[in-house]
Tab-separated table of C-alpha atoms and ligand atoms in Angstrom:
chain	number	residue	atom	x	y	z
A	1	ALA	CA	-62.667	30.751	61.592
A	2	LYS	CA	-62.329	28.078	58.976
A	3	GLU	CA	-65.507	29.137	57.271
A	4	LYS	CA	-64.514	32.748	57.450
A	5	GLY	CA	-61.239	31.806	55.837
A	6	ARG	CA	-62.965	30.017	53.014
A	7	ASN	CA	-65.263	32.942	52.392
A	8	HIS	CA	-62.295	35.185	52.372
A	9	TYR	CA	-60.673	32.975	49.757
A	10	GLU	CA	-63.800	32.892	47.621
A	11	PHE	CA	-64.083	36.622	47.852
A	12	PHE	CA	-60.612	36.975	46.395
A	13	THR	CA	-61.082	34.517	43.535
A	14	GLU	CA	-64.240	36.330	42.501
A	15	GLU	CA	-62.476	39.644	42.559
A	16	MET	CA	-59.612	38.215	40.535
A	17	ALA	CA	-62.016	36.763	37.988
A	18	VAL	CA	-63.619	40.155	37.488
A	19	VAL	CA	-60.243	41.768	36.991
A	20	ALA	CA	-59.077	39.055	34.611
A	21	GLU	CA	-62.231	39.270	32.555
A	22	SER	CA	-61.980	43.001	32.080
A	23	ARG	CA	-58.279	42.647	31.245
A	24	ALA	CA	-58.971	40.036	28.626
A	25	GLU	CA	-61.717	42.249	27.274
A	26	LEU	CA	-59.424	45.251	27.219
A	27	GLU	CA	-56.746	43.210	25.484
A	28	SER	CA	-59.023	42.128	22.667
A	29	GLU	CA	-60.391	45.660	22.370
A	30	LEU	CA	-56.844	46.997	22.108
A	31	ARG	CA	-56.068	44.549	19.317
A	32	LEU	CA	-59.178	45.682	17.503
A	33	ALA	CA	-58.289	49.333	18.069
A	34	LEU	CA	-54.970	48.797	16.331
A	35	GLU	CA	-56.620	47.046	13.372
A	36	LYS	CA	-59.386	49.613	13.042
A	37	GLY	CA	-57.168	52.655	13.413
A	38	GLN	CA	-58.736	53.950	16.634
A	39	PHE	CA	-55.479	55.324	18.002
A	40	GLN	CA	-54.651	58.960	17.548
A	41	LEU	CA	-51.698	61.137	18.487
A	42	PHE	CA	-52.075	64.476	20.181
A	43	TYR	CA	-49.184	66.944	20.165
A	44	GLN	CA	-48.226	69.260	22.993
A	45	PRO	CA	-45.896	72.211	22.293
A	46	LYS	CA	-42.589	72.862	24.035
A	47	ARG	CA	-41.108	76.314	24.147
A	48	VAL	CA	-37.495	77.338	24.495
A	49	MET	CA	-37.324	80.133	27.041
A	50	ASP	CA	-34.673	82.393	25.545
A	51	SER	CA	-36.306	82.740	22.127
A	52	GLY	CA	-39.901	82.068	23.115
A	53	ARG	CA	-40.156	79.856	20.044
A	54	ILE	CA	-41.981	76.579	19.872
A	55	THR	CA	-39.157	74.241	19.006
A	56	GLY	CA	-40.832	70.930	19.453
A	57	MET	CA	-43.676	68.865	20.760
A	58	GLU	CA	-44.404	65.705	22.655
A	59	ALA	CA	-46.554	63.091	20.938
A	60	LEU	CA	-49.172	61.740	23.349
A	61	LEU	CA	-51.283	58.705	22.578
A	62	ARG	CA	-55.096	58.731	22.689
A	63	TRP	CA	-57.643	56.011	22.016
A	64	GLN	CA	-60.790	57.069	20.180
A	65	HIS	CA	-63.078	54.353	21.472
A	66	PRO	CA	-66.254	53.900	19.373
A	67	THR	CA	-68.574	53.957	22.397
A	68	LYS	CA	-66.484	55.109	25.376
A	69	GLY	CA	-65.015	58.182	23.677
A	70	LEU	CA	-61.476	59.457	24.150
A	71	ILE	CA	-59.452	57.247	26.484
A	72	SER	CA	-56.231	58.506	28.067
A	73	PRO	CA	-53.048	56.421	27.925
A	74	ASP	CA	-52.819	55.837	31.670
A	75	ARG	CA	-55.960	53.686	31.341
A	76	PHE	CA	-54.640	51.264	28.694
A	77	ILE	CA	-50.824	51.459	28.497
A	78	PRO	CA	-50.317	49.210	31.550
A	79	VAL	CA	-52.367	46.414	29.928
A	80	ALA	CA	-50.689	47.038	26.581
A	81	GLU	CA	-47.362	46.605	28.409
A	82	GLU	CA	-48.391	43.358	30.109
A	83	THR	CA	-49.754	41.790	26.957
A	84	GLY	CA	-46.930	42.925	24.709
A	85	LEU	CA	-49.395	44.899	22.575
A	86	ILE	CA	-47.318	47.955	23.382
A	87	LEU	CA	-44.836	46.736	20.751
A	88	PRO	CA	-47.124	47.120	17.710
A	89	ILE	CA	-48.779	50.171	19.323
A	90	GLY	CA	-45.392	51.756	20.020
A	91	GLU	CA	-44.311	51.027	16.466
A	92	TRP	CA	-47.445	52.800	15.211
A	93	VAL	CA	-46.701	55.783	17.469
A	94	LEU	CA	-43.116	56.079	16.207
A	95	GLN	CA	-44.139	55.694	12.593
A	96	THR	CA	-47.023	58.188	12.834
A	97	ALA	CA	-45.170	60.854	14.837
A	98	CYS	CA	-42.060	60.696	12.619
A	99	ALA	CA	-44.126	60.873	9.416
A	100	GLN	CA	-46.164	63.801	10.810
A	101	THR	CA	-43.044	65.703	11.841
A	102	LYS	CA	-41.455	65.106	8.450
A	103	SER	CA	-44.573	66.446	6.761
A	104	TRP	CA	-44.543	69.583	8.960
A	105	GLN	CA	-40.907	70.072	8.032
A	106	SER	CA	-41.716	70.042	4.354
A	107	MET	CA	-44.274	72.777	5.097
A	108	GLY	CA	-41.515	75.007	6.428
A	109	MET	CA	-41.343	73.997	10.083
A	110	GLU	CA	-37.865	72.539	9.801
A	111	HIS	CA	-36.894	73.309	13.378
A	112	LEU	CA	-39.517	71.098	15.028
A	113	ARG	CA	-38.257	68.176	17.070
A	114	VAL	CA	-40.690	65.483	18.114
A	115	ALA	CA	-40.492	63.712	21.480
A	116	ILE	CA	-41.906	60.212	21.747
A	117	ASN	CA	-42.476	58.154	24.905
A	118	VAL	CA	-40.800	54.760	25.007
A	119	SER	CA	-42.042	52.006	27.310
A	120	ALA	CA	-40.254	49.243	29.204
A	121	ARG	CA	-41.167	46.485	26.764
A	122	GLN	CA	-39.938	48.527	23.815
A	123	LEU	CA	-36.612	49.227	25.480
A	124	GLN	CA	-36.134	45.502	26.151
A	125	GLU	CA	-36.883	44.589	22.541
A	126	PRO	CA	-33.617	43.148	21.151
A	127	ASN	CA	-33.992	44.809	17.744
A	128	ILE	CA	-35.273	48.179	18.980
A	129	LEU	CA	-32.403	50.042	17.274
A	130	ASP	CA	-33.136	48.449	13.893
A	131	ARG	CA	-36.832	49.241	14.258
A	132	VAL	CA	-36.271	52.897	15.072
A	133	SER	CA	-33.639	53.327	12.429
A	134	ARG	CA	-35.898	51.713	9.816
A	135	ILE	CA	-38.752	54.076	10.721
A	136	LEU	CA	-36.430	57.068	10.356
A	137	GLN	CA	-35.368	55.814	6.938
A	138	GLU	CA	-38.913	55.116	5.799
A	139	THR	CA	-40.296	58.454	6.930
A	140	GLY	CA	-37.211	60.443	5.931
A	141	LEU	CA	-37.051	62.199	9.304
A	142	ALA	CA	-33.532	63.274	10.293
A	143	PRO	CA	-32.453	61.494	13.499
A	144	ASP	CA	-31.613	64.802	15.196
A	145	ARG	CA	-35.298	65.759	14.923
A	146	LEU	CA	-36.279	62.813	17.128
A	147	GLU	CA	-36.125	62.712	20.903
A	148	LEU	CA	-37.033	59.633	22.910
A	149	GLU	CA	-38.496	60.145	26.386
A	150	ILE	CA	-37.677	57.346	28.800
A	151	THR	CA	-38.724	57.480	32.446
A	152	GLU	CA	-36.046	57.657	35.088
A	153	SER	CA	-37.375	54.563	36.881
A	154	LEU	CA	-37.267	52.555	33.648
A	155	LEU	CA	-33.678	53.604	32.922
A	156	MET	CA	-32.633	52.598	36.420
A	157	ARG	CA	-34.337	49.194	36.293
A	158	ASP	CA	-31.467	47.674	34.323
A	159	VAL	CA	-28.805	50.322	34.069
A	160	ASN	CA	-26.298	48.291	32.077
A	161	HIS	CA	-28.900	47.462	29.461
A	162	SER	CA	-30.007	51.116	29.372
A	163	ILE	CA	-26.450	52.305	28.837
A	164	LYS	CA	-26.058	49.913	25.909
A	165	VAL	CA	-29.330	50.795	24.200
A	166	LEU	CA	-28.917	54.524	24.780
A	167	HIS	CA	-25.466	54.474	23.202
A	168	GLY	CA	-27.095	52.812	20.217
A	169	PHE	CA	-29.671	55.604	19.946
A	170	LYS	CA	-26.925	58.197	20.320
A	171	SER	CA	-24.887	56.664	17.536
A	172	LEU	CA	-27.951	57.000	15.305
A	173	GLY	CA	-28.061	60.711	16.207
A	174	ILE	CA	-31.228	60.562	18.323
A	175	SER	CA	-31.664	62.649	21.505
A	176	ILE	CA	-32.628	61.135	24.830
A	177	ALA	CA	-34.724	62.749	27.550
A	178	VAL	CA	-35.089	61.336	31.049
A	179	ASP	CA	-38.800	61.627	31.809
A	180	ASP	CA	-40.366	62.148	35.264
A	181	PHE	CA	-36.948	63.039	36.627
A	182	GLY	CA	-36.717	63.268	40.398
A	183	THR	CA	-39.144	60.437	41.086
A	184	GLY	CA	-37.023	57.412	40.199
A	185	TYR	CA	-34.093	57.399	42.641
A	186	SER	CA	-31.298	57.798	40.126
A	187	SER	CA	-27.855	57.152	41.348
A	188	LEU	CA	-25.980	60.217	40.190
A	189	SER	CA	-22.977	58.161	39.142
A	190	TYR	CA	-25.210	56.230	36.750
A	191	LEU	CA	-26.613	59.451	35.398
A	192	LYS	CA	-23.095	60.384	34.372
A	193	ARG	CA	-22.684	57.130	32.471
A	194	LEU	CA	-25.951	57.412	30.580
A	195	PRO	CA	-25.644	59.268	27.269
A	196	ILE	CA	-28.597	61.607	27.805
A	197	ASP	CA	-29.436	65.102	26.574
A	198	VAL	CA	-32.428	66.281	28.566
A	199	LEU	CA	-33.757	66.088	32.132
A	200	LYS	CA	-37.528	66.490	32.315
A	201	ILE	CA	-38.475	67.704	35.776
A	202	ASP	CA	-41.474	65.741	36.949
A	203	GLN	CA	-44.673	67.744	37.050
A	204	SER	CA	-45.326	66.826	40.683
A	205	PHE	CA	-42.542	69.243	41.667
A	206	VAL	CA	-43.831	71.991	39.372
A	207	ARG	CA	-47.388	71.748	40.661
A	208	ASP	CA	-46.638	73.138	44.128
A	209	ILE	CA	-43.950	75.677	43.262
A	210	SER	CA	-45.852	78.545	44.859
A	211	SER	CA	-46.699	76.754	48.091
A	212	ASP	CA	-43.940	74.262	48.777
A	213	PRO	CA	-40.379	75.473	49.460
A	214	GLU	CA	-39.093	71.883	49.320
A	215	ASP	CA	-40.406	71.405	45.806
A	216	ARG	CA	-38.751	74.678	44.840
A	217	ALA	CA	-35.461	73.448	46.310
A	218	ILE	CA	-35.719	70.159	44.420
A	219	ILE	CA	-36.368	71.976	41.153
A	220	GLN	CA	-33.394	74.261	41.761
A	221	ALA	CA	-31.216	71.231	42.463
A	222	ILE	CA	-32.347	69.444	39.303
A	223	ILE	CA	-31.705	72.509	37.151
A	224	SER	CA	-28.207	72.950	38.660
A	225	LEU	CA	-27.512	69.284	38.073
A	226	ALA	CA	-28.659	69.568	34.474
A	227	HIS	CA	-26.428	72.584	33.878
A	228	ALA	CA	-23.441	70.931	35.542
A	229	LEU	CA	-23.822	67.825	33.401
A	230	ASN	CA	-24.428	69.899	30.280
A	231	LEU	CA	-28.001	68.735	29.888
A	232	VAL	CA	-31.089	70.711	28.957
A	233	ALA	CA	-33.626	71.141	31.770
A	234	VAL	CA	-37.253	70.882	30.718
A	235	ALA	CA	-40.188	71.580	33.036
A	236	GLU	CA	-43.483	69.849	32.361
A	237	GLY	CA	-46.920	70.547	33.772
A	238	VAL	CA	-46.419	74.332	33.771
A	239	GLU	CA	-49.916	75.730	34.265
A	240	THR	CA	-49.503	79.207	35.768
A	241	GLU	CA	-47.512	82.351	35.088
A	242	GLU	CA	-46.156	82.163	38.604
A	243	GLN	CA	-44.686	78.716	37.928
A	244	GLU	CA	-43.257	79.941	34.657
A	245	ALA	CA	-41.691	83.012	36.252
A	246	PHE	CA	-39.967	80.880	38.880
A	247	LEU	CA	-38.638	78.439	36.291
A	248	LEU	CA	-37.430	81.295	34.134
A	249	ARG	CA	-35.581	82.844	37.074
A	250	GLU	CA	-33.952	79.511	37.814
A	251	ASP	CA	-32.745	79.198	34.219
A	252	CYS	CA	-34.885	76.286	33.144
A	253	GLN	CA	-34.448	76.272	29.367
A	254	VAL	CA	-37.620	74.606	28.093
A	255	MET	CA	-41.244	74.691	29.247
A	256	GLN	CA	-44.172	72.446	28.520
A	257	GLY	CA	-47.647	72.634	30.012
A	258	TYR	CA	-51.208	73.859	29.742
A	259	LEU	CA	-50.044	77.488	30.064
A	260	LEU	CA	-48.374	77.217	26.663
A	261	GLY	CA	-50.789	74.691	25.209
A	262	ARG	CA	-52.649	71.469	25.890
A	263	PRO	CA	-52.039	68.348	23.822
A	264	VAL	CA	-54.142	68.723	20.651
A	265	PRO	CA	-54.734	66.776	17.428
A	266	ALA	CA	-52.292	67.356	14.560
A	267	GLU	CA	-54.458	69.879	12.656
A	268	GLN	CA	-54.872	72.037	15.741
A	269	PHE	CA	-51.173	71.877	16.532
A	270	GLU	CA	-50.420	73.018	13.014
A	271	ALA	CA	-52.817	75.953	13.404
A	272	LEU	CA	-51.153	76.911	16.684
A	273	ILE	CA	-47.723	77.019	15.090
A	274	ALA	CA	-49.017	78.972	12.099
A	275	ALA	CA	-50.753	81.519	14.357
A	276	ARG	CA	-47.606	82.072	16.411
A	277	ALA	CA	-45.432	82.413	13.326
A	278	ALA	CA	-47.842	85.028	11.922
A	279	GLY	CA	-48.359	86.937	15.164
B	301	LIG	P1	-45.859	61.745	30.514
B	301	LIG	O1	-44.916	61.241	29.479
B	301	LIG	O2	-45.267	62.182	31.800
B	301	LIG	O3	-46.682	62.894	29.807
B	301	LIG	C1	-47.100	64.083	30.431
B	301	LIG	C2	-48.556	64.022	30.823
B	301	LIG	O4	-48.926	65.235	31.470
B	301	LIG	C3	-49.519	63.905	29.643
B	301	LIG	O5	-50.634	63.133	30.060
B	301	LIG	C4	-49.914	65.351	29.401
B	301	LIG	O6	-51.155	65.478	28.720
B	301	LIG	C5	-49.991	65.850	30.808
B	301	LIG	N1	-49.784	67.297	30.905
B	301	LIG	C6	-49.099	68.105	30.078
B	301	LIG	N2	-49.117	69.383	30.515
B	301	LIG	C7	-49.829	69.389	31.661
B	301	LIG	C8	-50.201	70.429	32.583
B	301	LIG	O7	-49.861	71.607	32.442
B	301	LIG	N3	-50.926	70.036	33.666
B	301	LIG	C9	-51.321	68.732	33.864
B	301	LIG	N4	-52.032	68.460	34.943
B	301	LIG	N5	-50.978	67.746	33.008
B	301	LIG	C10	-50.246	68.063	31.921
B	301	LIG	P2	-51.265	62.026	29.101
B	301	LIG	O8	-51.267	62.534	27.704
B	301	LIG	O9	-52.552	61.592	29.712
B	301	LIG	O10	-50.221	60.842	29.182
B	301	LIG	C11	-50.014	60.134	30.379
B	301	LIG	C12	-48.826	59.227	30.292
B	301	LIG	O11	-49.069	58.164	29.356
B	301	LIG	C13	-47.568	59.912	29.798
B	301	LIG	O12	-46.968	60.610	30.857
B	301	LIG	C14	-46.753	58.723	29.316
B	301	LIG	O13	-46.120	58.092	30.391
B	301	LIG	C15	-47.837	57.791	28.793
B	301	LIG	N6	-47.903	57.897	27.313
B	301	LIG	C16	-48.523	58.813	26.547
B	301	LIG	N7	-48.354	58.560	25.236
B	301	LIG	C17	-47.571	57.454	25.166
B	301	LIG	C18	-47.018	56.679	24.088
B	301	LIG	O14	-47.177	56.985	22.896
B	301	LIG	N8	-46.274	55.582	24.428
B	301	LIG	C19	-46.042	55.240	25.722
B	301	LIG	N9	-45.305	54.144	25.966
B	301	LIG	N10	-46.533	55.948	26.753
B	301	LIG	C20	-47.286	57.041	26.479
B	302	LIG	CA1	-43.221	62.042	28.442
B	303	LIG	CA1	-43.379	63.171	32.425
B	304	LIG	CA1	-45.871	60.377	33.930
């Protein structure tokens, strides 16, 4: 048994070494990616139901790796979080998305509002408000054209801190969306105290609209809650007309998903908007 135990131990250290090595590798590759400009933002349209207009987009991070190709954020954001690299990366995202939106506005798309994902580390950053406000000043983007998406579970991790930071964003004129809503065990009394504008219904509920009555009930409850609290309800991950029809019937105000458009590079997003404006 003793020997077995030792083997067991060795097995684990080996495993851990492999993990650590690839993490360290990933970390140095992420640093390099930042220096060499390998990050790219894709933009996914959001449509307001009553007008059918595209009123905004979510900026989604991609990594153009020189040999591995396009890498999705789920694969590197966790390590970026752990290592703190998410701070310079997040800064780049804010800067790039705000500058891009400002440039689209000067081309006549004044109504567009950009939504940007904010991570845990960024929210904890003591001077986050100064950083965001400086980026708005530098890019010339009006604060009411910026929406920050923060996951429900992150907001609930340290509610008092969240309330403080969110009030800061609000006083700058920035909108706040609660991302992945319905998955993070919000206490409803906290929800009332958080200065938020949007509830984004998590896509896991949207996915099974046609087959799962419980998911439908949860969506209905979230939309009612949003209306009662005077918040905008946004559905993400809308892929089918059936899902859209249900959400429309339930008075969900904004839709986002592959049905309307996948996340695409800036040039393609621009073409999409132009085509819709013309047609
Ligand atoms: P999220 O914020 O919940 O973003 C929505 C995800 O769903 C995106 O995945 C988007 O491409 C995908 N999606 C949109 N419509 C559909 C649909 O109709 N069907 C399906 N199946 N999926 C859809 P993506 O781009 O891979 O991003 C994954 C996550 O990575 C995001 O989840 C967000 O948490 C994080 N992320 C992305 N960009 C950033 C960033 O700039 N900063 C930070 N901190 N996190 C980011
Ligand atoms: Ca999001
Ligand atoms: Ca989400
Ligand atoms: Ca998510």
